mmCIF file of C-alpha atoms in Angstrom:
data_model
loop_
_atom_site.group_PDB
_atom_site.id
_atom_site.type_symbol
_atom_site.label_atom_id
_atom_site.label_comp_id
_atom_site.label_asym_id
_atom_site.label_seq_id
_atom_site.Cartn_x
_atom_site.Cartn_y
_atom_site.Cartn_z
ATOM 1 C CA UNK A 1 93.566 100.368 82.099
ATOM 2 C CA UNK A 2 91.431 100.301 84.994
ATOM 3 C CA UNK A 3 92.111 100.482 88.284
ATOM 4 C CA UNK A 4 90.872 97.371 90.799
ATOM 5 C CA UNK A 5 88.494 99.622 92.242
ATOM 6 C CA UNK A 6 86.936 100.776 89.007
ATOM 7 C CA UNK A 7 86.535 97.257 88.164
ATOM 8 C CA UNK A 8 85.040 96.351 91.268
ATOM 9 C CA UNK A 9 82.465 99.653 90.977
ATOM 10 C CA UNK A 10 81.726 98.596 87.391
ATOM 11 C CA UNK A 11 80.743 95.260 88.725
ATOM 12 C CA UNK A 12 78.602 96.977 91.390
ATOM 13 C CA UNK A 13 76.570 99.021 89.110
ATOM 14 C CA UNK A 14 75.861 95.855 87.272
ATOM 15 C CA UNK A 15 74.592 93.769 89.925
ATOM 16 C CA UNK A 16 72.748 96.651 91.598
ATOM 17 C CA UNK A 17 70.920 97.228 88.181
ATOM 18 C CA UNK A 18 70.093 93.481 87.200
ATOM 19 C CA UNK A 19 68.221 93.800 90.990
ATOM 20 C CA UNK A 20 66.531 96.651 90.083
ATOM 21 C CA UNK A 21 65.168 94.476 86.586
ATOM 22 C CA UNK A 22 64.458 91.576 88.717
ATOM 23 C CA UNK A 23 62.839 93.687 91.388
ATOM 24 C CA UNK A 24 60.694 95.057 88.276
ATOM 25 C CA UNK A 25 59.680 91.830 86.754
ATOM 26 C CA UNK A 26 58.994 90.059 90.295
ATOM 27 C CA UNK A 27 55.955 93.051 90.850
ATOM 28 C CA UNK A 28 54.605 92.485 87.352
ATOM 29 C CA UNK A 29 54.311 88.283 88.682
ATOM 30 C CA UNK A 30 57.163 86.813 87.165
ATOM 31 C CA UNK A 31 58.109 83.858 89.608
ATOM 32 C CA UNK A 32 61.383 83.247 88.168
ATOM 33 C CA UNK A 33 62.809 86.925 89.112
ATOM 34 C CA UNK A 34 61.423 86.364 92.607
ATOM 35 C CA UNK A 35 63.425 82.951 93.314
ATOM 36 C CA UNK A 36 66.568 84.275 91.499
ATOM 37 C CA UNK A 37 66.383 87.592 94.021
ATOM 38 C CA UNK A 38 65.692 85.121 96.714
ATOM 39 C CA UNK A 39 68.707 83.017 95.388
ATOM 40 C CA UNK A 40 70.852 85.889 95.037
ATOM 41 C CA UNK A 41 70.701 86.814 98.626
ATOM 42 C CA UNK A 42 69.392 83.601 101.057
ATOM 43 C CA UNK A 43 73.000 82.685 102.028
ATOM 44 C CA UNK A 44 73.799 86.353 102.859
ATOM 45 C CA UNK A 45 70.650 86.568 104.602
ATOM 46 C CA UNK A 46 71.229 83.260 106.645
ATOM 47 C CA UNK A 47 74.756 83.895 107.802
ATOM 48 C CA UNK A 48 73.394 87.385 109.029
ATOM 49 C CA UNK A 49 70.853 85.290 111.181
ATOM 50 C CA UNK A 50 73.643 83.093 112.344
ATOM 51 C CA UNK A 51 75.943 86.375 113.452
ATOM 52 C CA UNK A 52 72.801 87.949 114.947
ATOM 53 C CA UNK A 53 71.033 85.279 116.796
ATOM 54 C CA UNK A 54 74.083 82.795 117.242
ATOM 55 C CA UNK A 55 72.320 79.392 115.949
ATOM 56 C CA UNK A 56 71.358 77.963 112.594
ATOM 57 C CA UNK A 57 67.385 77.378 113.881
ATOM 58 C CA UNK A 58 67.039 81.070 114.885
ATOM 59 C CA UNK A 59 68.978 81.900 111.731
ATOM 60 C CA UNK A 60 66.445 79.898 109.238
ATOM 61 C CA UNK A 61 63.495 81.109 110.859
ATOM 62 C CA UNK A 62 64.838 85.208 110.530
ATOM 63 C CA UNK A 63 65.518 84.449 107.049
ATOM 64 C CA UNK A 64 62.245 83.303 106.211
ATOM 65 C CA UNK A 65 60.666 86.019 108.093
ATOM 66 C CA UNK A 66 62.690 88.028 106.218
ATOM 67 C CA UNK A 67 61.983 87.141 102.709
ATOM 68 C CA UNK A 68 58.425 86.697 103.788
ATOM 69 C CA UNK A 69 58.527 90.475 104.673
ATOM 70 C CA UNK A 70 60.577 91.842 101.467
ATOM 71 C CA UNK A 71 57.686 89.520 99.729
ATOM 72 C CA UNK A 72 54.993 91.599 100.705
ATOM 73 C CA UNK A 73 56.709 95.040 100.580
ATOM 74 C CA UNK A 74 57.980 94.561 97.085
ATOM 75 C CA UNK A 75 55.431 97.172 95.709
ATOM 76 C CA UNK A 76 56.598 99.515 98.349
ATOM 77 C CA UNK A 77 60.484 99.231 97.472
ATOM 78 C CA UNK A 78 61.023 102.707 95.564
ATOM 79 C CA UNK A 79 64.535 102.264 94.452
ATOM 80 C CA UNK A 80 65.853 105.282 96.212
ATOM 81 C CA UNK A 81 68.510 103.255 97.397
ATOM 82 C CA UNK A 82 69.888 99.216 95.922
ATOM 83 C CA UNK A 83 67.703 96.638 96.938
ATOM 84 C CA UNK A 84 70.634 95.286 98.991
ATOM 85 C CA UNK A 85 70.289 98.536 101.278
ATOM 86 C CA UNK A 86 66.640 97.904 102.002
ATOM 87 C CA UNK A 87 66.922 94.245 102.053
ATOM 88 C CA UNK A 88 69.299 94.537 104.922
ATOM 89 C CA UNK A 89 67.055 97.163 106.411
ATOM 90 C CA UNK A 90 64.083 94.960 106.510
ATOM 91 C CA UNK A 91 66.020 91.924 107.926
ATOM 92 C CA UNK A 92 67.615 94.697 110.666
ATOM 93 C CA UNK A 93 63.910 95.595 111.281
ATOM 94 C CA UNK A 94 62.811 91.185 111.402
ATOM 95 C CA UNK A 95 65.982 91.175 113.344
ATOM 96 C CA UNK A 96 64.678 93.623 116.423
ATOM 97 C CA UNK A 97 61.271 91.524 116.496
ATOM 98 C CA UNK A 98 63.091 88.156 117.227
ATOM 99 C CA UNK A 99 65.281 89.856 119.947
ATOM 100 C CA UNK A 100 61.874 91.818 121.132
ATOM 101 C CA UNK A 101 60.244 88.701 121.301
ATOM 102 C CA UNK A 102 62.853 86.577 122.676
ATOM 103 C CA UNK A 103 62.958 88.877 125.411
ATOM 104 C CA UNK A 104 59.352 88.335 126.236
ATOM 105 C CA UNK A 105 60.514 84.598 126.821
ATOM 106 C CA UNK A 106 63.806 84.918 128.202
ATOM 107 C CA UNK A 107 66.929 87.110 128.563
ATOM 108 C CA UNK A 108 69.274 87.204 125.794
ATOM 109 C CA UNK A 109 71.938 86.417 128.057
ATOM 110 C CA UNK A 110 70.644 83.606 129.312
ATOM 111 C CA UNK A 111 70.259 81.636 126.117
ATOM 112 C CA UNK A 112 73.341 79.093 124.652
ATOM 113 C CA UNK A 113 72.175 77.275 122.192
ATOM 114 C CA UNK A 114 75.336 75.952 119.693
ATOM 115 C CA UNK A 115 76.138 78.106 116.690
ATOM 116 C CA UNK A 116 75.406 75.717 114.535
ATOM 117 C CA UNK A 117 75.514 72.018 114.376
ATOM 118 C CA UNK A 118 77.904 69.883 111.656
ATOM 119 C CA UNK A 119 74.603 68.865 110.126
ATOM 120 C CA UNK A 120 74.680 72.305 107.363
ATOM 121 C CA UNK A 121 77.631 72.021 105.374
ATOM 122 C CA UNK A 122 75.971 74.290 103.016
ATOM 123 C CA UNK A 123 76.871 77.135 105.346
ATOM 124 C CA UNK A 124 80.839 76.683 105.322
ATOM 125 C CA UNK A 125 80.968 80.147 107.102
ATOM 126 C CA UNK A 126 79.760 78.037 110.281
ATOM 127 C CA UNK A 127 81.822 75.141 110.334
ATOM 128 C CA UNK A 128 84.983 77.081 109.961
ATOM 129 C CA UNK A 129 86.549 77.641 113.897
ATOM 130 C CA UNK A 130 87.556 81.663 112.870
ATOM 131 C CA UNK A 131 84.158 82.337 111.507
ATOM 132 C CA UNK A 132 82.836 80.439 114.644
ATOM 133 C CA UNK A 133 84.930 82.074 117.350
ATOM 134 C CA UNK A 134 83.852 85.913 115.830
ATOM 135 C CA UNK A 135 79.946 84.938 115.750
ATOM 136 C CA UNK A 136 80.331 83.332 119.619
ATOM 137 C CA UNK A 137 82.252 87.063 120.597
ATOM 138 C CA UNK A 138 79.493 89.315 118.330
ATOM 139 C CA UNK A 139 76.959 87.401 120.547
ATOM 140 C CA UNK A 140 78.201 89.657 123.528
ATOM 141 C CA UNK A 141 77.866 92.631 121.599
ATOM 142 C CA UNK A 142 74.804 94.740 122.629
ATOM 143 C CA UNK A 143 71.900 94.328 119.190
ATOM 144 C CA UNK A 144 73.017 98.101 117.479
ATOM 145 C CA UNK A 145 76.942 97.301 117.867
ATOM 146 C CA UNK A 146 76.227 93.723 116.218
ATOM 147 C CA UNK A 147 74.001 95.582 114.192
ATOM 148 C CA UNK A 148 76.549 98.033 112.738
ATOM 149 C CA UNK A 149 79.696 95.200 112.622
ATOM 150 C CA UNK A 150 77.148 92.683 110.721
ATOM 151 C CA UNK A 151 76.194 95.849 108.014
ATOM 152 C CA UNK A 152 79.907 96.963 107.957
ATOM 153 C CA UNK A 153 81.996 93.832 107.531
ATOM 154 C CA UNK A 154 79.576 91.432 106.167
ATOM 155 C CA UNK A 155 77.374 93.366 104.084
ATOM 156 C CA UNK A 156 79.875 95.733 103.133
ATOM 157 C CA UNK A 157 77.601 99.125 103.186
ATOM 158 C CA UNK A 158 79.504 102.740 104.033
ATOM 159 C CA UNK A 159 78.871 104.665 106.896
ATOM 160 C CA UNK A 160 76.310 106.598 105.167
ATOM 161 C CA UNK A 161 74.158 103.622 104.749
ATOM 162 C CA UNK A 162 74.108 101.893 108.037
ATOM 163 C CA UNK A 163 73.263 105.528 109.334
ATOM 164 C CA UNK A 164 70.554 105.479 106.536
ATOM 165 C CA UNK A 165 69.590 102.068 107.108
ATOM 166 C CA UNK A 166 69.211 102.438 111.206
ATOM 167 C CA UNK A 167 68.055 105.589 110.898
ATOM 168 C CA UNK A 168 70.982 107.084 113.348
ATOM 169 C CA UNK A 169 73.940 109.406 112.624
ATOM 170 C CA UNK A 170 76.683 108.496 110.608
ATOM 171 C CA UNK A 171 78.863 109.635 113.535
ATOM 172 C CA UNK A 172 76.923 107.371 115.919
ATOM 173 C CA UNK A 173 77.531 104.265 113.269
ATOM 174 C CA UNK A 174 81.173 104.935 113.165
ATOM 175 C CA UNK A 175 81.147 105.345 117.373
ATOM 176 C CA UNK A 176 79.253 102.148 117.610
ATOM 177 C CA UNK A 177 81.699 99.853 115.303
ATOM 178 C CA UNK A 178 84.405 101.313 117.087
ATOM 179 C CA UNK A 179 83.277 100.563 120.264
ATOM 180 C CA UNK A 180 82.061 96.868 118.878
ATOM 181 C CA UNK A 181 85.947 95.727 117.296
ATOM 182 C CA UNK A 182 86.897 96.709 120.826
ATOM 183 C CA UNK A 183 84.764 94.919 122.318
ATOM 184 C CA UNK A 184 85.503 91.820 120.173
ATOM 185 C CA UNK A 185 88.878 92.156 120.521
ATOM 186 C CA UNK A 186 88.893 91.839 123.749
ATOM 187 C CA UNK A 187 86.443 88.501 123.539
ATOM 188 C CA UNK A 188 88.616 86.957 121.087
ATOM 189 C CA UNK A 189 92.199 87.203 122.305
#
């Protein structure tokens, strides 16, 4: 009998290596493995823009920057991590242009747009007051805190990963989540 974890590891490895065959058979041209990666991971990929820029136009435009990018790296993805990992790392890296480029325009503190209107019920995350309250507090949250919640809690990677991913310490991921749910604790009671 195995254990939930096992189950959930076993799981894991599968999905991890049916992206790794998809990632394959998307380089040698085959459309349908591109639009069932793209499928696999668009909602993720949108509800990270929603945490990380706080409205759903912001949010759709980082996602398609972001899928635009991972198009035209494929060939460069080596598999020495899961496509998840670098996925996440590329939309981190997207992520840092919008807020670099926003900040030409504007400061980041001025802007309050809504989070996102009623219009996209295909995003239930949104329209749900919980999920709605912890994306208004992340938006106080300086970029690497958010950073380091949105990889933690949402895209469930370790310690080692984020660190890997942001290209800090693992101590310095751990420092900066801890110093994030404080943060948002204090925004949300």
């Amino acid at each position: 009998v195995r254990s939930r974890r096992q189950r959930q590891m076993c799981i894991r490895d599968r999905f991890i290596k049916r992206d790794e065959k998809l990632v394959q058979q998307a380089l040698k041209g085959n459309r349908k493995a591109w639009f069932t990666l793209i499928s696999r991971y668009e909602t993720a990929m949108y509800q990270y823009g929603i945490r990380m820029t706080g409205n759903s136009h912001d949010a759709s435009d980082l996602m398609q920057d972001i899928f635009v990018s991972v198009y035209r790296s494929l060939a460069n993805y080596r598999g020495d991590g899961t496509f998840k990992s670098w996925l996440y790392r590329i939309a981190h890296c997207r992520c840092m242009e919008l807020y670099r480029k926003r900040k030409a325009f504007t400061d980041i503190d001025d802007i309050s747009e809504p989070l996102c209107e009623t219009s996209c019920p295909e995003m239930q995350l949104t329209s749900d007051r919980q999920s709605r309250a912890v994306t208004q507090a992340m938006q106080a949250l300086p970029l690497a805190q958010k950073a380091v919640v949105e990889l933690k809690f949402f895209g469930q990677f370790t310690f080692e990963e984020i660190a890997e991913q942001m290209d800090i310490s693992v101590n310095t991921a751990k420092s900066r989540l801890y110093s994030a749910l404080t943060k948002l604790k204090l925004e949300l009671e």
